[in-house]
């Protein structure tokens, strides 16, 4: 065989190897909200390694991020307390992952615009929760995901038992509820959203007008006094909602009636459990809650204990059990995110500034560190990490 023939065979073989490597080494796109702006990175789903983050959009303290349900549009709230807070709509370039501002809206001085800490979106509405002013606002979205002028502003009222944290309302999140297939409503348009108010110990359900994006108070569920509800997460297949109590370090399960738009307190064993080990002594508070795509595991971050609590969820008894807590390799894990397949978790340690990557055992839900490389990923106060669909 000639040198040319050997070279051709070698070239083809190397090409095939490169193609195979590119197929097996898929990447997921991740955006990170920090004090200095929104950064982008990619996760190698074969190794769990993150690429070096790049500044994608410069804005003050984009503390929470959300993607449009069907479009390559990212939304970010600038968590400021100067009365000039805005929410931004950013188009995502499918190849470079660069962000381009397509619109922004003032949350409004009359809405307090104080400490917007959460943003979410349905097909037709953009929703924001303001922690400082204890209010929620909504904006209509057009078919390109561009927000229009503010449609509604509702200020919460009330207080609760914690004298230092619950003297007034503190809306901490507003999360769209999934629409079940048997509902006779507009196709795939969310009808309700659940707002968690840390200051009043309430979960407030709002009806969402699909055309105008106007919010209307619909129903209320109460938590144990002093719980301080922060974030919620819906089970992927069952009518169950999980809520983490920031102040009492608990994870609670509620029954969700999608047709009536109501939440009911569950009283079975395992419906309200601690996120901390029984022998823990010290100060801690929960931050984020997420359900594994399989629905078998629920995770909560503990700031102070600096861990991710792993719970199993029994679909038959619909009860929670704390199985383990995994150190987050940093301080103050404010937020974390599972990648779309549920194989990896990335944790944002706000105080130490590092992103920690964990492999997720699909059978047990156990977290295993992807290695020391994640310690090299340092950012200025990472507060939110968001995997992007459809890239």
CSV table of C-alpha atoms in Angstrom, one decimal:
chain,number,residue,atom,x,y,z
A,1,UNK,CA,0.0,0.0,0.0
A,2,UNK,CA,1.4,3.4,-1.0
A,3,UNK,CA,2.2,6.3,1.4
A,4,UNK,CA,-0.7,8.2,-0.2
A,5,UNK,CA,-3.2,5.4,0.5
A,6,UNK,CA,-2.0,5.0,4.1
A,7,UNK,CA,-2.3,8.8,4.6
A,8,UNK,CA,-5.8,8.8,3.2
A,9,UNK,CA,-6.9,6.0,5.5
A,10,UNK,CA,-5.3,7.7,8.5
A,11,UNK,CA,-7.0,11.0,7.6
A,12,UNK,CA,-10.4,9.4,7.3
A,13,UNK,CA,-9.9,7.6,10.6
A,14,UNK,CA,-8.9,10.7,12.4
A,15,UNK,CA,-11.9,12.5,10.9
A,16,UNK,CA,-14.3,9.8,12.1
A,17,UNK,CA,-12.7,10.0,15.6
A,18,UNK,CA,-13.3,13.8,15.7
A,19,UNK,CA,-16.9,13.4,14.6
A,20,UNK,CA,-17.5,10.7,17.2
A,21,UNK,CA,-15.9,12.9,19.8
A,22,UNK,CA,-18.1,15.8,18.9
A,23,UNK,CA,-21.2,13.7,19.1
A,24,UNK,CA,-20.4,12.2,22.5
A,25,UNK,CA,-19.1,15.4,23.9
A,26,UNK,CA,-22.2,17.4,23.8
A,27,UNK,CA,-22.5,20.6,25.8
A,28,UNK,CA,-25.2,22.4,27.6
A,29,UNK,CA,-25.3,26.2,27.8
A,30,UNK,CA,-25.4,27.9,31.2
A,31,UNK,CA,-25.9,31.6,32.1
A,32,UNK,CA,-24.8,33.0,35.4
A,33,UNK,CA,-26.1,36.2,37.1
A,34,UNK,CA,-23.4,38.0,39.0
A,35,UNK,CA,-22.8,41.4,40.6
A,36,UNK,CA,-21.1,42.5,37.3
A,37,UNK,CA,-23.5,41.1,34.8
A,38,UNK,CA,-24.6,37.9,33.1
A,39,UNK,CA,-21.9,35.5,32.1
A,40,UNK,CA,-22.1,32.5,29.8
A,41,UNK,CA,-20.4,29.1,29.9
A,42,UNK,CA,-20.9,25.6,28.6
A,43,UNK,CA,-20.9,22.3,30.5
A,44,UNK,CA,-19.3,19.3,28.8
A,45,UNK,CA,-21.9,16.6,29.5
A,46,UNK,CA,-19.3,13.9,29.2
A,47,UNK,CA,-16.9,15.2,31.8
A,48,UNK,CA,-18.8,17.9,33.8
A,49,UNK,CA,-16.2,20.5,33.0
A,50,UNK,CA,-17.2,24.1,32.6
A,51,UNK,CA,-15.7,26.4,30.0
A,52,UNK,CA,-14.2,29.7,31.0
A,53,UNK,CA,-17.2,32.1,31.6
A,54,UNK,CA,-17.5,35.1,29.3
A,55,UNK,CA,-19.4,38.3,30.1
A,56,UNK,CA,-22.5,38.1,27.9
A,57,UNK,CA,-24.4,41.2,29.1
A,58,UNK,CA,-23.3,43.9,31.5
A,59,UNK,CA,-25.9,45.1,33.9
A,60,UNK,CA,-26.0,45.8,37.7
A,61,UNK,CA,-26.7,42.7,39.8
A,62,UNK,CA,-28.9,40.5,37.6
A,63,UNK,CA,-29.7,38.3,40.5
A,64,UNK,CA,-32.3,36.1,38.8
A,65,UNK,CA,-32.6,34.7,35.2
A,66,UNK,CA,-35.4,32.9,33.3
A,67,UNK,CA,-35.9,31.6,29.8
A,68,UNK,CA,-39.0,32.1,27.7
A,69,UNK,CA,-40.8,28.7,27.5
A,70,UNK,CA,-40.4,28.3,23.8
A,71,UNK,CA,-38.1,31.0,22.5
A,72,UNK,CA,-34.3,31.8,22.7
A,73,UNK,CA,-35.0,34.8,25.0
A,74,UNK,CA,-33.5,35.2,28.4
A,75,UNK,CA,-35.0,37.5,31.0
A,76,UNK,CA,-33.0,39.1,33.8
A,77,UNK,CA,-33.9,41.3,36.8
A,78,UNK,CA,-31.5,43.9,38.1
A,79,UNK,CA,-31.8,43.6,41.9
A,80,UNK,CA,-31.4,47.2,43.0
A,81,UNK,CA,-33.0,49.2,45.8
A,82,UNK,CA,-32.9,52.7,44.2
A,83,UNK,CA,-36.4,52.7,42.7
A,84,UNK,CA,-35.0,52.4,39.2
A,85,UNK,CA,-35.0,48.6,38.8
A,86,UNK,CA,-35.6,47.2,35.4
A,87,UNK,CA,-36.3,43.8,33.8
A,88,UNK,CA,-34.4,42.9,30.6
A,89,UNK,CA,-35.3,40.8,27.6
A,90,UNK,CA,-32.2,39.4,25.9
A,91,UNK,CA,-32.0,37.4,22.7
A,92,UNK,CA,-29.7,34.3,22.8
A,93,UNK,CA,-27.4,33.7,19.8
A,94,UNK,CA,-27.7,29.9,19.2
A,95,UNK,CA,-24.0,29.6,18.1
A,96,UNK,CA,-22.0,32.1,20.1
A,97,UNK,CA,-24.4,32.3,23.1
A,98,UNK,CA,-24.0,36.1,23.0
A,99,UNK,CA,-26.8,38.1,24.6
A,100,UNK,CA,-28.4,41.1,22.9
A,101,UNK,CA,-30.8,43.4,24.6
A,102,UNK,CA,-34.1,43.5,22.7
A,103,UNK,CA,-36.1,45.4,25.3
A,104,UNK,CA,-36.3,46.4,28.9
A,105,UNK,CA,-39.1,47.7,31.1
A,106,UNK,CA,-39.1,49.7,34.3
A,107,UNK,CA,-40.7,47.8,37.2
A,108,UNK,CA,-42.0,51.2,38.4
A,109,UNK,CA,-41.4,53.5,41.3
A,110,UNK,CA,-45.1,53.1,42.3
A,111,UNK,CA,-44.5,49.4,42.5
A,112,UNK,CA,-41.7,50.1,44.9
A,113,UNK,CA,-39.2,48.7,42.4
A,114,UNK,CA,-37.3,47.7,45.5
A,115,UNK,CA,-35.2,44.5,45.3
A,116,UNK,CA,-36.7,42.6,42.4
A,117,UNK,CA,-35.3,39.2,43.1
A,118,UNK,CA,-37.2,36.8,40.8
A,119,UNK,CA,-38.4,36.6,37.2
A,120,UNK,CA,-40.3,34.0,35.3
A,121,UNK,CA,-42.3,33.8,32.1
A,122,UNK,CA,-45.2,32.1,30.4
A,123,UNK,CA,-45.9,32.2,26.7
A,124,UNK,CA,-47.7,35.5,27.1
A,125,UNK,CA,-46.6,37.0,30.4
A,126,UNK,CA,-43.5,38.1,32.2
A,127,UNK,CA,-43.7,38.0,36.0
A,128,UNK,CA,-41.5,39.7,38.6
A,129,UNK,CA,-41.4,39.5,42.4
A,130,UNK,CA,-40.1,42.4,44.4
A,131,UNK,CA,-38.6,41.4,47.8
A,132,UNK,CA,-38.1,44.9,49.3
A,133,UNK,CA,-41.5,46.3,48.4
A,134,UNK,CA,-43.4,43.1,48.8
A,135,UNK,CA,-45.1,43.2,45.5
A,136,UNK,CA,-45.5,41.3,42.2
A,137,UNK,CA,-45.8,42.8,38.7
A,138,UNK,CA,-46.6,41.5,35.3
A,139,UNK,CA,-45.8,42.5,31.7
A,140,UNK,CA,-47.4,41.2,28.5
A,141,UNK,CA,-45.2,39.3,26.0
A,142,UNK,CA,-45.6,39.4,22.2
A,143,UNK,CA,-45.0,36.4,20.0
A,144,UNK,CA,-41.2,37.3,19.9
A,145,UNK,CA,-41.0,37.4,23.7
A,146,UNK,CA,-40.7,41.2,23.9
A,147,UNK,CA,-42.3,42.7,27.0
A,148,UNK,CA,-44.7,45.5,26.7
A,149,UNK,CA,-45.7,48.2,29.3
A,150,UNK,CA,-46.5,46.9,32.8
A,151,UNK,CA,-49.9,45.2,33.0
A,152,UNK,CA,-50.4,44.8,36.7
A,153,UNK,CA,-48.9,45.6,40.1
A,154,UNK,CA,-50.1,44.1,43.3
A,155,UNK,CA,-48.6,44.9,46.7
A,156,UNK,CA,-49.0,42.2,49.3
A,157,UNK,CA,-50.1,43.0,52.9
A,158,UNK,CA,-49.5,41.4,56.2
A,159,UNK,CA,-46.7,40.2,58.5
A,160,UNK,CA,-45.8,37.1,60.6
A,161,UNK,CA,-44.0,36.0,63.7
A,162,UNK,CA,-40.3,36.6,63.0
A,163,UNK,CA,-39.7,40.1,64.3
A,164,UNK,CA,-36.6,40.7,62.3
A,165,UNK,CA,-37.6,39.3,58.9
A,166,UNK,CA,-41.4,39.3,58.8
A,167,UNK,CA,-42.5,42.8,59.8
A,168,UNK,CA,-43.8,43.4,56.3
A,169,UNK,CA,-44.5,41.5,53.1
A,170,UNK,CA,-41.5,40.2,51.1
A,171,UNK,CA,-42.5,38.6,47.8
A,172,UNK,CA,-39.6,36.3,47.0
A,173,UNK,CA,-40.8,34.4,43.9
A,174,UNK,CA,-43.7,34.0,41.4
A,175,UNK,CA,-43.7,30.8,39.5
A,176,UNK,CA,-46.1,29.8,36.7
A,177,UNK,CA,-48.0,26.6,37.3
A,178,UNK,CA,-48.0,23.9,34.7
A,179,UNK,CA,-51.1,23.4,32.6
A,180,UNK,CA,-52.5,19.9,32.5
A,181,UNK,CA,-53.7,18.4,29.3
A,182,UNK,CA,-57.3,17.9,30.4
A,183,UNK,CA,-57.9,21.6,31.1
A,184,UNK,CA,-60.3,23.4,28.7
A,185,UNK,CA,-58.1,26.5,28.4
A,186,UNK,CA,-56.0,28.2,25.8
A,187,UNK,CA,-53.5,25.8,24.3
A,188,UNK,CA,-50.3,25.5,26.5
A,189,UNK,CA,-50.9,28.9,28.1
A,190,UNK,CA,-50.4,29.0,31.9
A,191,UNK,CA,-53.5,30.1,33.8
A,192,UNK,CA,-52.0,30.5,37.3
A,193,UNK,CA,-48.8,31.5,39.0
A,194,UNK,CA,-47.8,30.9,42.7
A,195,UNK,CA,-46.1,33.7,44.6
A,196,UNK,CA,-44.2,32.8,47.7
A,197,UNK,CA,-44.2,35.7,50.3
A,198,UNK,CA,-41.5,35.3,53.0
A,199,UNK,CA,-42.9,38.1,55.1
A,200,UNK,CA,-46.5,36.8,55.4
A,201,UNK,CA,-45.9,33.0,55.3
A,202,UNK,CA,-48.3,32.7,52.3
A,203,UNK,CA,-48.4,31.1,48.9
A,204,UNK,CA,-50.6,33.4,46.9
A,205,UNK,CA,-52.1,31.9,43.7
A,206,UNK,CA,-52.7,34.4,40.9
A,207,UNK,CA,-54.8,33.9,37.8
A,208,UNK,CA,-53.1,35.2,34.6
A,209,UNK,CA,-55.1,36.7,31.8
A,210,UNK,CA,-53.6,35.1,28.7
A,211,UNK,CA,-54.2,38.1,26.5
A,212,UNK,CA,-53.5,41.1,28.8
A,213,UNK,CA,-51.1,39.4,31.3
A,214,UNK,CA,-53.1,41.0,34.1
A,215,UNK,CA,-52.7,39.2,37.5
A,216,UNK,CA,-55.8,38.6,39.7
A,217,UNK,CA,-55.5,37.2,43.2
A,218,UNK,CA,-57.2,33.8,43.1
A,219,UNK,CA,-56.5,31.8,46.3
A,220,UNK,CA,-54.1,31.7,49.3
A,221,UNK,CA,-52.4,28.8,51.2
A,222,UNK,CA,-50.7,29.4,54.6
A,223,UNK,CA,-47.5,27.9,55.9
A,224,UNK,CA,-46.4,27.3,59.4
A,225,UNK,CA,-45.8,30.7,61.1
A,226,UNK,CA,-42.2,31.6,60.8
A,227,UNK,CA,-41.5,29.4,57.8
A,228,UNK,CA,-40.6,32.2,55.4
A,229,UNK,CA,-41.4,30.6,52.0
A,230,UNK,CA,-38.8,31.5,49.4
A,231,UNK,CA,-39.0,29.4,46.2
A,232,UNK,CA,-41.3,26.7,44.9
A,233,UNK,CA,-41.0,23.8,42.4
A,234,UNK,CA,-43.7,21.7,40.8
A,235,UNK,CA,-43.4,17.9,40.5
A,236,UNK,CA,-43.0,17.1,36.7
A,237,UNK,CA,-45.9,14.6,36.6
A,238,UNK,CA,-47.9,14.7,39.9
A,239,UNK,CA,-50.1,17.5,41.3
A,240,UNK,CA,-47.6,18.3,44.0
A,241,UNK,CA,-45.8,21.6,44.8
A,242,UNK,CA,-42.7,21.8,46.9
A,243,UNK,CA,-41.7,24.9,48.8
A,244,UNK,CA,-38.6,25.7,50.8
A,245,UNK,CA,-38.9,27.7,54.0
A,246,UNK,CA,-36.0,30.1,54.2
A,247,UNK,CA,-36.4,30.9,57.8
A,248,UNK,CA,-37.3,27.5,59.4
A,249,UNK,CA,-35.1,25.4,57.0
A,250,UNK,CA,-37.9,23.1,55.9
A,251,UNK,CA,-39.2,21.5,52.7
A,252,UNK,CA,-43.0,21.2,52.5
A,253,UNK,CA,-45.3,19.5,50.0
A,254,UNK,CA,-48.7,20.9,49.0
A,255,UNK,CA,-51.4,19.4,46.8
A,256,UNK,CA,-52.0,21.4,43.6
A,257,UNK,CA,-55.5,21.5,42.0
A,258,UNK,CA,-54.8,22.7,38.5
A,259,UNK,CA,-58.4,23.1,37.6
A,260,UNK,CA,-59.5,25.0,40.7
A,261,UNK,CA,-56.2,26.9,41.1
A,262,UNK,CA,-55.8,26.0,44.7
A,263,UNK,CA,-53.2,24.6,47.0
A,264,UNK,CA,-53.9,22.3,50.0
A,265,UNK,CA,-51.7,21.6,52.9
A,266,UNK,CA,-50.7,18.0,53.1
A,267,UNK,CA,-50.8,16.3,56.6
A,268,UNK,CA,-49.2,12.9,55.8
A,269,UNK,CA,-45.9,11.9,57.3
A,270,UNK,CA,-43.1,13.3,55.2
A,271,UNK,CA,-45.0,16.3,53.9
A,272,UNK,CA,-42.9,18.7,56.0
A,273,UNK,CA,-39.3,17.8,56.7
A,274,UNK,CA,-36.1,19.6,57.8
A,275,UNK,CA,-33.4,20.4,55.3
A,276,UNK,CA,-30.6,20.1,57.9
A,277,UNK,CA,-29.1,17.1,59.7
A,278,UNK,CA,-30.5,16.5,63.2
A,279,UNK,CA,-27.1,17.2,64.8
A,280,UNK,CA,-26.5,20.6,63.1
A,281,UNK,CA,-25.9,23.5,65.4
A,282,UNK,CA,-25.6,27.0,64.0
A,283,UNK,CA,-27.4,29.4,61.7
A,284,UNK,CA,-28.6,28.4,58.2
A,285,UNK,CA,-31.3,29.3,55.7
A,286,UNK,CA,-32.6,27.6,52.5
A,287,UNK,CA,-32.4,29.3,49.1
A,288,UNK,CA,-33.3,27.2,46.1
A,289,UNK,CA,-35.5,24.1,45.5
A,290,UNK,CA,-35.5,21.9,42.4
A,291,UNK,CA,-37.1,18.6,41.4
A,292,UNK,CA,-35.1,16.0,39.4
A,293,UNK,CA,-36.7,15.4,35.9
A,294,UNK,CA,-37.5,11.9,37.0
A,295,UNK,CA,-39.6,13.2,39.9
A,296,UNK,CA,-37.9,10.9,42.3
A,297,UNK,CA,-35.6,13.4,44.0
A,298,UNK,CA,-35.9,16.9,45.4
A,299,UNK,CA,-33.0,19.2,46.2
A,300,UNK,CA,-32.7,22.2,48.5
A,301,UNK,CA,-29.7,24.5,49.1
A,302,UNK,CA,-28.7,25.4,52.7
A,303,UNK,CA,-26.8,28.6,53.2
A,304,UNK,CA,-24.8,28.4,56.5
A,305,UNK,CA,-24.7,24.6,56.5
A,306,UNK,CA,-23.4,25.2,52.9
A,307,UNK,CA,-24.8,22.0,51.5
A,308,UNK,CA,-27.4,20.6,49.1
A,309,UNK,CA,-30.0,18.5,50.9
A,310,UNK,CA,-31.1,15.5,48.9
A,311,UNK,CA,-34.6,14.1,49.4
A,312,UNK,CA,-36.3,11.1,48.0
A,313,UNK,CA,-40.0,11.4,47.0
A,314,UNK,CA,-42.1,8.3,47.2
A,315,UNK,CA,-44.8,8.7,44.5
A,316,UNK,CA,-47.0,6.1,46.1
A,317,UNK,CA,-47.1,7.6,49.6
A,318,UNK,CA,-46.2,11.0,48.3
A,319,UNK,CA,-43.8,11.6,51.2
A,320,UNK,CA,-40.4,13.2,51.5
A,321,UNK,CA,-37.3,11.7,53.2
A,322,UNK,CA,-34.0,13.5,53.8
A,323,UNK,CA,-31.3,11.1,52.6
A,324,UNK,CA,-28.1,13.2,52.7
A,325,UNK,CA,-26.5,16.6,52.6
A,326,UNK,CA,-23.6,17.3,50.3
A,327,UNK,CA,-21.1,20.1,50.9
A,328,UNK,CA,-21.1,22.6,48.1
A,329,UNK,CA,-17.4,23.3,48.2
A,330,UNK,CA,-18.0,26.9,49.0
A,331,UNK,CA,-19.9,29.4,51.1
A,332,UNK,CA,-23.6,30.5,50.7
A,333,UNK,CA,-25.0,28.4,47.9
A,334,UNK,CA,-27.7,30.9,46.8
A,335,UNK,CA,-28.8,29.0,43.7
A,336,UNK,CA,-28.2,25.8,41.8
A,337,UNK,CA,-29.5,24.3,38.6
A,338,UNK,CA,-29.9,20.8,37.1
A,339,UNK,CA,-29.0,20.4,33.4
A,340,UNK,CA,-32.0,19.4,31.1
A,341,UNK,CA,-31.1,15.7,31.3
A,342,UNK,CA,-30.8,15.7,35.1
A,343,UNK,CA,-27.2,14.3,34.9
A,344,UNK,CA,-25.4,17.3,36.3
A,345,UNK,CA,-25.9,20.0,38.9
A,346,UNK,CA,-24.1,23.3,39.0
A,347,UNK,CA,-24.1,25.3,42.3
A,348,UNK,CA,-23.4,29.0,42.7
A,349,UNK,CA,-21.6,29.7,45.9
A,350,UNK,CA,-22.2,33.4,46.3
A,351,UNK,CA,-19.7,34.3,49.1
A,352,UNK,CA,-16.7,32.3,47.8
A,353,UNK,CA,-17.6,33.1,44.2
A,354,UNK,CA,-17.0,29.6,42.9
A,355,UNK,CA,-19.2,27.3,40.7
A,356,UNK,CA,-19.3,23.7,41.9
A,357,UNK,CA,-20.2,20.9,39.5
A,358,UNK,CA,-21.7,17.6,40.7
A,359,UNK,CA,-22.6,14.4,38.8
A,360,UNK,CA,-26.1,13.2,39.7
A,361,UNK,CA,-26.6,9.4,40.1
A,362,UNK,CA,-29.7,8.6,38.1
A,363,UNK,CA,-30.7,5.7,40.3
A,364,UNK,CA,-30.2,7.2,43.8
A,365,UNK,CA,-30.0,11.0,43.2
A,366,UNK,CA,-26.7,11.1,45.0
A,367,UNK,CA,-24.3,14.0,44.2
A,368,UNK,CA,-20.7,13.3,43.3
A,369,UNK,CA,-18.2,16.1,42.8
A,370,UNK,CA,-17.0,16.4,39.2
A,371,UNK,CA,-13.5,17.2,40.6
A,372,UNK,CA,-11.3,20.1,41.7
A,373,UNK,CA,-11.4,21.9,38.3
A,374,UNK,CA,-14.6,23.7,39.4
A,375,UNK,CA,-12.7,25.6,42.0
A,376,UNK,CA,-11.0,27.5,39.2
A,377,UNK,CA,-14.3,28.9,38.0
A,378,UNK,CA,-14.5,32.1,40.1
A,379,UNK,CA,-16.9,35.0,39.6
A,380,UNK,CA,-17.9,38.1,41.4
A,381,UNK,CA,-20.8,37.0,43.7
A,382,UNK,CA,-22.6,34.4,41.5
A,383,UNK,CA,-26.3,34.5,42.4
A,384,UNK,CA,-28.2,32.5,39.8
A,385,UNK,CA,-27.3,29.7,37.3
A,386,UNK,CA,-29.7,28.9,34.5
A,387,UNK,CA,-29.3,26.1,31.9
A,388,UNK,CA,-30.9,27.0,28.6
A,389,UNK,CA,-33.1,24.7,26.6
A,390,UNK,CA,-33.1,24.4,22.8
A,391,UNK,CA,-29.5,25.3,22.1
